[in-house]
Amino acid sequence: MMGGHHAACGAAAWVAVASTAPFALGWYPVSPLGVLTGALVTAGAALLPDLDHRSGTIANSLPPLTRVLAGWIETISGGHRRGTHSLLGAAVFILTAIWLGLATTDVPEFGDIAVGAGILSVLLMGFALKSLKLAGGPVQSWLLALGLSCFIAVNAPQQHDWLPIAVGLGVLAHLAGDLITTGGIMLLWPLRLKRPRPFARVPGLREIWKPGGCLAIPLLGGTGSRREWALLVPVSLYAIYGVTDAGFRWLAGLF
Ligand SMILES: [Zn+2]
């Protein structure tokens, strides 16, 4: 799935779970401002798994930091669509978010500042800006990412566990998005269950279980296919609807 589409899926997932607007599930209700900041974080977190190849778009979002990180992660995770696209990878991302979510500080007049979330958000906003082609050059990317991260740190949802929920939703939305493309993902990495040769002749199974051990439910076909676009137009509109609704409710609360 394309980067911008991953980001849209992440934001839409947060709107569905955290907004109380019509057509949202409202399972984890947060304030209107929390819907806005959480949608930003989840959109960025939905790109985290692709920080696993040093020449990828995400690796070039905030140079030189993201290039160095991508190089490390590529080595540790065994390459693109391996460790970071697995259940173990998702668990590591969520545990990191739990740890960073604990770092908050109380500042007079501003209240609770989510310091850990703000630091992580610098990266996540860099990814989101790059994938949505809103960044421009490296200097603009850094400045925009830093500005948005300060906004998130100050206006983060008040719930203590929002950061791991947002990061978990974003990462799982990414895994689901890549799972339904032809390439698939190695969900059980580091277990690499290679497909036995006779299975290659079984229609249906050969598309789902790849020879190298990847799993795919190829509903969308290849990355960037027409079917992917057909799915992502309504998903993006839903994310825009949820964020706009939260923006209006926040503004209404100010007056
Ligand atoms: Zn991916």
PDB file of N, CA, C and O and ligand atoms in Angstrom, residues 6 50 80-81 85 174 178, ligand 1:
ATOM      1  N   HIS A   6      -1.506   4.623   3.701  1.00  0.00           N
ATOM      2  CA  HIS A   6      -1.318   4.127   5.072  1.00  0.00           C
ATOM      3  C   HIS A   6      -1.679   5.220   6.077  1.00  0.00           C
ATOM      4  O   HIS A   6      -2.367   4.969   7.074  1.00  0.00           O
ATOM      5  N   ASP A  50       7.297   1.062   7.812  1.00  0.00           N
ATOM      6  CA  ASP A  50       8.100   1.224   6.594  1.00  0.00           C
ATOM      7  C   ASP A  50       9.439   1.919   6.843  1.00  0.00           C
ATOM      8  O   ASP A  50      10.161   2.233   5.894  1.00  0.00           O
ATOM      9  N   HIS A  80      12.985  -5.335   4.395  1.00  0.00           N
ATOM     10  CA  HIS A  80      11.655  -4.737   4.192  1.00  0.00           C
ATOM     11  C   HIS A  80      10.548  -5.786   4.303  1.00  0.00           C
ATOM     12  O   HIS A  80      10.679  -6.893   3.790  1.00  0.00           O
ATOM     13  N   ARG A  81       9.468  -5.391   4.961  1.00  0.00           N
ATOM     14  CA  ARG A  81       8.288  -6.239   5.191  1.00  0.00           C
ATOM     15  C   ARG A  81       8.637  -7.522   5.942  1.00  0.00           C
ATOM     16  O   ARG A  81       8.087  -8.586   5.666  1.00  0.00           O
ATOM     17  N   HIS A  85       6.842  -5.625  10.136  1.00  0.00           N
ATOM     18  CA  HIS A  85       5.510  -5.950   9.617  1.00  0.00           C
ATOM     19  C   HIS A  85       5.005  -7.252  10.232  1.00  0.00           C
ATOM     20  O   HIS A  85       4.322  -8.036   9.579  1.00  0.00           O
ATOM     21  N   HIS A 174      -1.410  -0.361   9.315  1.00  0.00           N
ATOM     22  CA  HIS A 174      -0.377  -0.561   8.284  1.00  0.00           C
ATOM     23  C   HIS A 174      -0.269  -2.052   7.909  1.00  0.00           C
ATOM     24  O   HIS A 174      -0.250  -2.406   6.735  1.00  0.00           O
ATOM     25  N   ASP A 178      -0.957  -3.696   4.188  1.00  0.00           N
ATOM     26  CA  ASP A 178       0.011  -4.459   3.382  1.00  0.00           C
ATOM     27  C   ASP A 178      -0.427  -5.916   3.224  1.00  0.00           C
ATOM     28  O   ASP A 178      -0.127  -6.551   2.208  1.00  0.00           O
TER      29      ASP A 178
HETATM   30 ZN    ZN B   1       4.709  -1.618   4.720  1.00  0.00          ZN
END
